[in-house]
Amino acid sequence: NAWEDMLEEPTLSPAKPAANPFRSESSKRKVLDRLGTGVFAFFTYFILACVIGILGKITYDGAPVIFQSEAPFINTEFFSKSPMTLHEFYNEDGEMVRLDKDDFDQYKKDNPDAVIRDEHTFSYAGGGVLGPLVGTAMLVVLCMVAALFIGISAAIYLNEYASKGRVVTTIRLAIMNLAGVPSIVFGLFGFAFFCFSPIFPVFTGSPDWERAIYAIPLWPSEGYLSFQGWGKSVLAGAATLAVMVLPVIIAACEESLKAVPKGFREASLALGATKWQCIRTAVLPYATPGILTASVLGVTRVAGETAPIMFTAAVASKGKLPWQDTEGSGLYWMSNLLTQMVEALPYHIYTVSGKLPANEALDDMRYGSVFVFLLLVVGFAMISVVLRSRFRNKLKW
């Protein structure tokens, strides 16, 4: 019996599961962890709520101005007319009539005996935003042409050609400092430098001898290449905006170039390509998505600036589109076009919202202009996303 008891298998009691050494046993730590997560989530959703609130408010006030319940469902006059004076009056039947200046003049011409009672006029409350949209488009196009050419060239040099040293470090520091300069400082700089510096020439038939340092006669035409500065004009405003947006474009383009693997460069150079051929064929195509994103983001920033163009290019009311008030032909026509002051959407919003007395007659113009500007910004952002995704799908490594 003793031997049988020794040969029997011992019964093993079930083992307890091993405790997780990384699991916190302190309830205080769990509470603090949940509290921290809640704080982070609160601020994240708070930002989202602010964005939704702002966009919702602008859409709620501005969409009824642009969209209509009847065909053609869009207020086309808001996009086909420039800002003008709004006339409010009561007719002989006691009904209130609201007409833009052009329609009011035509109404009086067609009805010379019409009774007009209690007439009131409101500046910039009538018409639409055609002039400001055209002026903004001209400023943005000229600005981005100059800024992209200079910015991409500078980024290529700093990332691909320049050797590390004090000079390059100083240049990068200057670019970073330039990005932090307030926009109104850029406006004052552009006003002093681009508007009145006589080193910038224009083609003109009659130079302004008070401003021009000298003028070169052009043959066979009866014109001059006059070095008299650009004055307050589209060129001065676009150049000021280009200087302002350069740090953003240079930094973004340089980061895009750095993201391209070095192996692409080494393989291209190993096959006998020159430095420029390597950059053009093996680097720039793969950096294109980032460069496009930088350019579109630069457009959105430039389109919304008010202070720089207020000093250099913008006018509250012009009455005519830029090409309708241009004289000469050829180079003189182009020079006259680009040296005019223009209306701009940001400055127009500033005028109707801040410089004029608040009244209900201005509400449609104010809310409609802000809503149109919001659509422009959202449109540029969507273009940036679409272009970036399409290029990234085509170019993979």
PDB file of C-alpha atoms in Angstrom, residues 107-318:
ATOM      1  CA  TYR A 107     -36.233 104.087 -63.175  1.00  0.00           C
ATOM      2  CA  LYS A 108     -36.280 107.895 -63.087  1.00  0.00           C
ATOM      3  CA  LYS A 109     -35.540 108.024 -66.816  1.00  0.00           C
ATOM      4  CA  ASP A 110     -38.404 105.662 -67.639  1.00  0.00           C
ATOM      5  CA  ASN A 111     -40.785 107.296 -65.141  1.00  0.00           C
ATOM      6  CA  PRO A 112     -40.100 111.039 -65.135  1.00  0.00           C
ATOM      7  CA  ASP A 113     -43.378 111.766 -63.300  1.00  0.00           C
ATOM      8  CA  ALA A 114     -42.929 109.059 -60.679  1.00  0.00           C
ATOM      9  CA  VAL A 115     -43.540 110.051 -57.065  1.00  0.00           C
ATOM     10  CA  ILE A 116     -40.535 109.414 -54.827  1.00  0.00           C
ATOM     11  CA  ARG A 117     -41.078 109.906 -51.113  1.00  0.00           C
ATOM     12  CA  ASP A 118     -38.704 109.626 -48.149  1.00  0.00           C
ATOM     13  CA  GLU A 119     -35.636 108.729 -50.233  1.00  0.00           C
ATOM     14  CA  HIS A 120     -32.520 107.429 -48.453  1.00  0.00           C
ATOM     15  CA  THR A 121     -29.164 106.426 -49.926  1.00  0.00           C
ATOM     16  CA  PHE A 122     -26.653 103.936 -48.523  1.00  0.00           C
ATOM     17  CA  SER A 123     -23.113 103.819 -49.921  1.00  0.00           C
ATOM     18  CA  TYR A 124     -21.724 100.399 -51.008  1.00  0.00           C
ATOM     19  CA  ALA A 125     -24.983  98.682 -50.006  1.00  0.00           C
ATOM     20  CA  GLY A 126     -26.087  98.016 -53.587  1.00  0.00           C
ATOM     21  CA  GLY A 127     -24.683  96.096 -56.516  1.00  0.00           C
ATOM     22  CA  GLY A 128     -22.392  93.140 -55.936  1.00  0.00           C
ATOM     23  CA  VAL A 129     -18.788  92.043 -55.555  1.00  0.00           C
ATOM     24  CA  LEU A 130     -17.593  91.795 -59.165  1.00  0.00           C
ATOM     25  CA  GLY A 131     -15.016  94.583 -58.838  1.00  0.00           C
ATOM     26  CA  PRO A 132     -13.524  93.279 -55.570  1.00  0.00           C
ATOM     27  CA  LEU A 133     -13.368  89.731 -56.960  1.00  0.00           C
ATOM     28  CA  VAL A 134     -11.542  90.892 -60.097  1.00  0.00           C
ATOM     29  CA  GLY A 135      -9.093  93.004 -58.101  1.00  0.00           C
ATOM     30  CA  THR A 136      -8.409  90.151 -55.670  1.00  0.00           C
ATOM     31  CA  ALA A 137      -7.804  87.756 -58.567  1.00  0.00           C
ATOM     32  CA  MET A 138      -5.298  90.142 -60.178  1.00  0.00           C
ATOM     33  CA  LEU A 139      -3.423  90.640 -56.912  1.00  0.00           C
ATOM     34  CA  VAL A 140      -3.295  86.915 -56.142  1.00  0.00           C
ATOM     35  CA  VAL A 141      -2.173  85.846 -59.624  1.00  0.00           C
ATOM     36  CA  LEU A 142       0.636  88.411 -59.873  1.00  0.00           C
ATOM     37  CA  CYS A 143       1.718  87.754 -56.285  1.00  0.00           C
ATOM     38  CA  MET A 144       1.884  83.970 -56.652  1.00  0.00           C
ATOM     39  CA  VAL A 145       3.738  84.127 -59.977  1.00  0.00           C
ATOM     40  CA  ALA A 146       6.500  86.172 -58.351  1.00  0.00           C
ATOM     41  CA  ALA A 147       6.442  84.404 -54.972  1.00  0.00           C
ATOM     42  CA  LEU A 148       6.508  80.868 -56.402  1.00  0.00           C
ATOM     43  CA  PHE A 149       9.358  81.599 -58.804  1.00  0.00           C
ATOM     44  CA  ILE A 150      11.499  83.248 -56.133  1.00  0.00           C
ATOM     45  CA  GLY A 151      10.445  80.929 -53.299  1.00  0.00           C
ATOM     46  CA  ILE A 152      11.008  77.639 -55.138  1.00  0.00           C
ATOM     47  CA  SER A 153      14.339  78.885 -56.483  1.00  0.00           C
ATOM     48  CA  ALA A 154      15.482  79.892 -52.998  1.00  0.00           C
ATOM     49  CA  ALA A 155      14.344  76.564 -51.521  1.00  0.00           C
ATOM     50  CA  ILE A 156      16.224  74.598 -54.194  1.00  0.00           C
ATOM     51  CA  TYR A 157      19.394  76.556 -53.564  1.00  0.00           C
ATOM     52  CA  LEU A 158      19.233  76.235 -49.776  1.00  0.00           C
ATOM     53  CA  ASN A 159      18.477  72.514 -49.821  1.00  0.00           C
ATOM     54  CA  GLU A 160      20.409  71.263 -52.849  1.00  0.00           C
ATOM     55  CA  TYR A 161      23.316  73.623 -53.529  1.00  0.00           C
ATOM     56  CA  ALA A 162      24.221  75.637 -50.444  1.00  0.00           C
ATOM     57  CA  SER A 163      26.740  74.106 -48.050  1.00  0.00           C
ATOM     58  CA  LYS A 164      26.173  74.299 -44.324  1.00  0.00           C
ATOM     59  CA  GLY A 165      27.733  77.336 -42.739  1.00  0.00           C
ATOM     60  CA  ARG A 166      27.115  80.633 -41.060  1.00  0.00           C
ATOM     61  CA  VAL A 167      25.815  82.278 -44.207  1.00  0.00           C
ATOM     62  CA  VAL A 168      23.111  79.660 -44.796  1.00  0.00           C
ATOM     63  CA  THR A 169      22.231  79.635 -41.102  1.00  0.00           C
ATOM     64  CA  THR A 170      21.855  83.414 -41.178  1.00  0.00           C
ATOM     65  CA  ILE A 171      19.644  83.214 -44.263  1.00  0.00           C
ATOM     66  CA  ARG A 172      17.360  80.636 -42.652  1.00  0.00           C
ATOM     67  CA  LEU A 173      17.174  82.732 -39.485  1.00  0.00           C
ATOM     68  CA  ALA A 174      16.240  85.777 -41.572  1.00  0.00           C
ATOM     69  CA  ILE A 175      13.487  83.786 -43.283  1.00  0.00           C
ATOM     70  CA  MET A 176      12.096  82.674 -39.924  1.00  0.00           C
ATOM     71  CA  ASN A 177      12.162  86.229 -38.618  1.00  0.00           C
ATOM     72  CA  LEU A 178      10.470  87.477 -41.782  1.00  0.00           C
ATOM     73  CA  ALA A 179       7.614  85.048 -41.204  1.00  0.00           C
ATOM     74  CA  GLY A 180       6.901  86.664 -37.841  1.00  0.00           C
ATOM     75  CA  VAL A 181       6.678  90.254 -39.073  1.00  0.00           C
ATOM     76  CA  PRO A 182       3.121  91.680 -38.779  1.00  0.00           C
ATOM     77  CA  SER A 183       1.310  92.214 -42.060  1.00  0.00           C
ATOM     78  CA  ILE A 184       0.856  95.945 -41.439  1.00  0.00           C
ATOM     79  CA  VAL A 185       4.656  96.316 -41.353  1.00  0.00           C
ATOM     80  CA  PHE A 186       4.803  94.726 -44.794  1.00  0.00           C
ATOM     81  CA  GLY A 187       2.178  97.219 -45.901  1.00  0.00           C
ATOM     82  CA  LEU A 188       4.248 100.176 -44.719  1.00  0.00           C
ATOM     83  CA  PHE A 189       7.351  98.680 -46.340  1.00  0.00           C
ATOM     84  CA  GLY A 190       5.568  98.220 -49.664  1.00  0.00           C
ATOM     85  CA  PHE A 191       4.121 101.737 -49.478  1.00  0.00           C
ATOM     86  CA  ALA A 192       7.592 103.251 -48.989  1.00  0.00           C
ATOM     87  CA  PHE A 193       9.553 100.965 -51.299  1.00  0.00           C
ATOM     88  CA  PHE A 194       7.386  99.761 -54.183  1.00  0.00           C
ATOM     89  CA  CYS A 195       5.055 102.744 -54.426  1.00  0.00           C
ATOM     90  CA  PHE A 196       7.522 105.622 -54.307  1.00  0.00           C
ATOM     91  CA  SER A 197      10.978 104.193 -55.000  1.00  0.00           C
ATOM     92  CA  PRO A 198      12.084 105.516 -58.420  1.00  0.00           C
ATOM     93  CA  ILE A 199      14.063 102.363 -59.253  1.00  0.00           C
ATOM     94  CA  PHE A 200      10.898 100.662 -60.581  1.00  0.00           C
ATOM     95  CA  PRO A 201      10.065 101.625 -64.198  1.00  0.00           C
ATOM     96  CA  VAL A 202       6.746 101.954 -66.020  1.00  0.00           C
ATOM     97  CA  PHE A 203       5.833 102.423 -69.680  1.00  0.00           C
ATOM     98  CA  THR A 204       4.017 105.714 -70.104  1.00  0.00           C
ATOM     99  CA  GLY A 205       3.285 108.337 -72.693  1.00  0.00           C
ATOM    100  CA  SER A 206       3.867 111.234 -70.285  1.00  0.00           C
ATOM    101  CA  PRO A 207       6.301 110.702 -67.405  1.00  0.00           C
ATOM    102  CA  ASP A 208       5.626 112.202 -64.000  1.00  0.00           C
ATOM    103  CA  TRP A 209       8.687 114.458 -63.876  1.00  0.00           C
ATOM    104  CA  GLU A 210       8.161 115.221 -60.203  1.00  0.00           C
ATOM    105  CA  ARG A 211       8.717 111.565 -59.300  1.00  0.00           C
ATOM    106  CA  ALA A 212      10.812 110.243 -62.185  1.00  0.00           C
ATOM    107  CA  ILE A 213      14.600 110.291 -61.783  1.00  0.00           C
ATOM    108  CA  TYR A 214      14.971 109.824 -65.544  1.00  0.00           C
ATOM    109  CA  ALA A 215      12.969 108.553 -68.519  1.00  0.00           C
ATOM    110  CA  ILE A 216      14.213 106.720 -71.613  1.00  0.00           C
ATOM    111  CA  PRO A 217      12.468 107.708 -74.870  1.00  0.00           C
ATOM    112  CA  LEU A 218      11.229 104.698 -76.852  1.00  0.00           C
ATOM    113  CA  TRP A 219      11.375 104.632 -80.625  1.00  0.00           C
ATOM    114  CA  PRO A 220       9.320 104.473 -82.849  1.00  0.00           C
ATOM    115  CA  SER A 221       6.497 105.050 -80.350  1.00  0.00           C
ATOM    116  CA  GLU A 222       6.007 108.360 -78.573  1.00  0.00           C
ATOM    117  CA  GLY A 223       6.419 106.891 -75.130  1.00  0.00           C
ATOM    118  CA  TYR A 224       8.951 106.549 -72.343  1.00  0.00           C
ATOM    119  CA  LEU A 225      10.333 103.970 -69.992  1.00  0.00           C
ATOM    120  CA  SER A 226      10.052 106.154 -66.928  1.00  0.00           C
ATOM    121  CA  PHE A 227      11.745 105.264 -63.623  1.00  0.00           C
ATOM    122  CA  GLN A 228       9.203 106.831 -61.306  1.00  0.00           C
ATOM    123  CA  GLY A 229       7.976 103.979 -59.113  1.00  0.00           C
ATOM    124  CA  TRP A 230       4.718 102.086 -59.368  1.00  0.00           C
ATOM    125  CA  GLY A 231       2.631 104.281 -57.086  1.00  0.00           C
ATOM    126  CA  LYS A 232      -0.380 102.756 -55.365  1.00  0.00           C
ATOM    127  CA  SER A 233      -1.182 100.049 -57.873  1.00  0.00           C
ATOM    128  CA  VAL A 234      -1.760  96.355 -58.532  1.00  0.00           C
ATOM    129  CA  LEU A 235       1.976  95.836 -59.076  1.00  0.00           C
ATOM    130  CA  ALA A 236       2.923  97.433 -55.768  1.00  0.00           C
ATOM    131  CA  GLY A 237       0.277  95.461 -53.897  1.00  0.00           C
ATOM    132  CA  ALA A 238       1.231  92.152 -55.526  1.00  0.00           C
ATOM    133  CA  ALA A 239       4.941  92.716 -54.849  1.00  0.00           C
ATOM    134  CA  THR A 240       4.200  93.508 -51.197  1.00  0.00           C
ATOM    135  CA  LEU A 241       2.090  90.368 -50.814  1.00  0.00           C
ATOM    136  CA  ALA A 242       4.801  88.297 -52.519  1.00  0.00           C
ATOM    137  CA  VAL A 243       7.411  89.474 -50.008  1.00  0.00           C
ATOM    138  CA  MET A 244       5.009  88.687 -47.172  1.00  0.00           C
ATOM    139  CA  VAL A 245       4.234  85.124 -48.311  1.00  0.00           C
ATOM    140  CA  LEU A 246       7.798  84.194 -49.319  1.00  0.00           C
ATOM    141  CA  PRO A 247       8.809  82.732 -45.910  1.00  0.00           C
ATOM    142  CA  VAL A 248       5.841  80.339 -45.936  1.00  0.00           C
ATOM    143  CA  ILE A 249       6.551  79.147 -49.467  1.00  0.00           C
ATOM    144  CA  ILE A 250      10.314  78.778 -48.927  1.00  0.00           C
ATOM    145  CA  ALA A 251       9.878  76.803 -45.700  1.00  0.00           C
ATOM    146  CA  ALA A 252       7.206  74.499 -47.136  1.00  0.00           C
ATOM    147  CA  CYS A 253       9.090  73.883 -50.392  1.00  0.00           C
ATOM    148  CA  GLU A 254      12.323  73.171 -48.526  1.00  0.00           C
ATOM    149  CA  GLU A 255      10.577  70.609 -46.318  1.00  0.00           C
ATOM    150  CA  SER A 256       9.105  68.976 -49.421  1.00  0.00           C
ATOM    151  CA  LEU A 257      12.557  68.721 -50.981  1.00  0.00           C
ATOM    152  CA  LYS A 258      14.007  67.242 -47.791  1.00  0.00           C
ATOM    153  CA  ALA A 259      11.308  64.550 -47.792  1.00  0.00           C
ATOM    154  CA  VAL A 260      12.592  63.113 -51.099  1.00  0.00           C
ATOM    155  CA  PRO A 261      14.951  60.169 -50.288  1.00  0.00           C
ATOM    156  CA  LYS A 262      18.652  60.770 -50.887  1.00  0.00           C
ATOM    157  CA  GLY A 263      18.803  57.532 -52.832  1.00  0.00           C
ATOM    158  CA  PHE A 264      16.969  59.194 -55.710  1.00  0.00           C
ATOM    159  CA  ARG A 265      19.710  61.798 -55.972  1.00  0.00           C
ATOM    160  CA  GLU A 266      22.509  59.262 -55.653  1.00  0.00           C
ATOM    161  CA  ALA A 267      21.016  56.995 -58.319  1.00  0.00           C
ATOM    162  CA  SER A 268      20.536  59.897 -60.714  1.00  0.00           C
ATOM    163  CA  LEU A 269      24.078  61.195 -60.215  1.00  0.00           C
ATOM    164  CA  ALA A 270      25.470  57.669 -60.562  1.00  0.00           C
ATOM    165  CA  LEU A 271      23.873  57.428 -64.006  1.00  0.00           C
ATOM    166  CA  GLY A 272      25.809  60.517 -65.123  1.00  0.00           C
ATOM    167  CA  ALA A 273      23.188  63.243 -64.634  1.00  0.00           C
ATOM    168  CA  THR A 274      24.301  66.752 -63.826  1.00  0.00           C
ATOM    169  CA  LYS A 275      23.231  68.419 -60.613  1.00  0.00           C
ATOM    170  CA  TRP A 276      20.394  70.304 -62.281  1.00  0.00           C
ATOM    171  CA  GLN A 277      19.256  67.239 -64.239  1.00  0.00           C
ATOM    172  CA  CYS A 278      19.153  65.315 -60.971  1.00  0.00           C
ATOM    173  CA  ILE A 279      17.044  67.991 -59.304  1.00  0.00           C
ATOM    174  CA  ARG A 280      14.734  68.420 -62.287  1.00  0.00           C
ATOM    175  CA  THR A 281      14.055  64.737 -62.956  1.00  0.00           C
ATOM    176  CA  ALA A 282      14.588  62.938 -59.636  1.00  0.00           C
ATOM    177  CA  VAL A 283      13.714  65.498 -56.963  1.00  0.00           C
ATOM    178  CA  LEU A 284      11.194  68.099 -58.103  1.00  0.00           C
ATOM    179  CA  PRO A 285       8.571  65.632 -59.436  1.00  0.00           C
ATOM    180  CA  TYR A 286       8.390  63.911 -56.051  1.00  0.00           C
ATOM    181  CA  ALA A 287       8.335  67.202 -54.147  1.00  0.00           C
ATOM    182  CA  THR A 288       5.485  68.550 -56.304  1.00  0.00           C
ATOM    183  CA  PRO A 289       2.629  67.599 -53.897  1.00  0.00           C
ATOM    184  CA  GLY A 290       4.193  69.572 -51.060  1.00  0.00           C
ATOM    185  CA  ILE A 291       4.987  72.507 -53.322  1.00  0.00           C
ATOM    186  CA  LEU A 292       1.407  72.588 -54.612  1.00  0.00           C
ATOM    187  CA  THR A 293       0.075  72.499 -51.076  1.00  0.00           C
ATOM    188  CA  ALA A 294       2.359  75.368 -50.096  1.00  0.00           C
ATOM    189  CA  SER A 295       1.281  77.418 -53.086  1.00  0.00           C
ATOM    190  CA  VAL A 296      -2.441  76.934 -52.441  1.00  0.00           C
ATOM    191  CA  LEU A 297      -2.045  77.738 -48.748  1.00  0.00           C
ATOM    192  CA  GLY A 298      -0.094  80.821 -49.782  1.00  0.00           C
ATOM    193  CA  VAL A 299      -2.983  81.837 -52.030  1.00  0.00           C
ATOM    194  CA  THR A 300      -5.476  81.565 -49.164  1.00  0.00           C
ATOM    195  CA  ARG A 301      -3.288  83.730 -46.945  1.00  0.00           C
ATOM    196  CA  VAL A 302      -2.644  86.340 -49.630  1.00  0.00           C
ATOM    197  CA  ALA A 303      -6.306  86.538 -50.637  1.00  0.00           C
ATOM    198  CA  GLY A 304      -7.348  87.421 -47.101  1.00  0.00           C
ATOM    199  CA  GLU A 305      -4.797  90.101 -46.257  1.00  0.00           C
ATOM    200  CA  THR A 306      -6.108  93.619 -45.767  1.00  0.00           C
ATOM    201  CA  ALA A 307      -3.350  95.776 -44.251  1.00  0.00           C
ATOM    202  CA  PRO A 308      -0.727  95.374 -47.046  1.00  0.00           C
ATOM    203  CA  ILE A 309      -3.140  96.158 -49.885  1.00  0.00           C
ATOM    204  CA  MET A 310      -4.773  98.974 -47.919  1.00  0.00           C
ATOM    205  CA  PHE A 311      -1.489 100.898 -48.132  1.00  0.00           C
ATOM    206  CA  THR A 312      -0.378  99.827 -51.608  1.00  0.00           C
ATOM    207  CA  ALA A 313      -3.207  98.878 -53.955  1.00  0.00           C
ATOM    208  CA  ALA A 314      -6.794  98.926 -52.684  1.00  0.00           C
ATOM    209  CA  VAL A 315      -9.441 101.572 -53.191  1.00  0.00           C
ATOM    210  CA  ALA A 316     -12.895 101.514 -51.607  1.00  0.00           C
ATOM    211  CA  SER A 317     -14.851 102.192 -54.808  1.00  0.00           C
ATOM    212  CA  LYS A 318     -13.744 102.366 -58.414  1.00  0.00           C
TER     213      LYS A 318
END
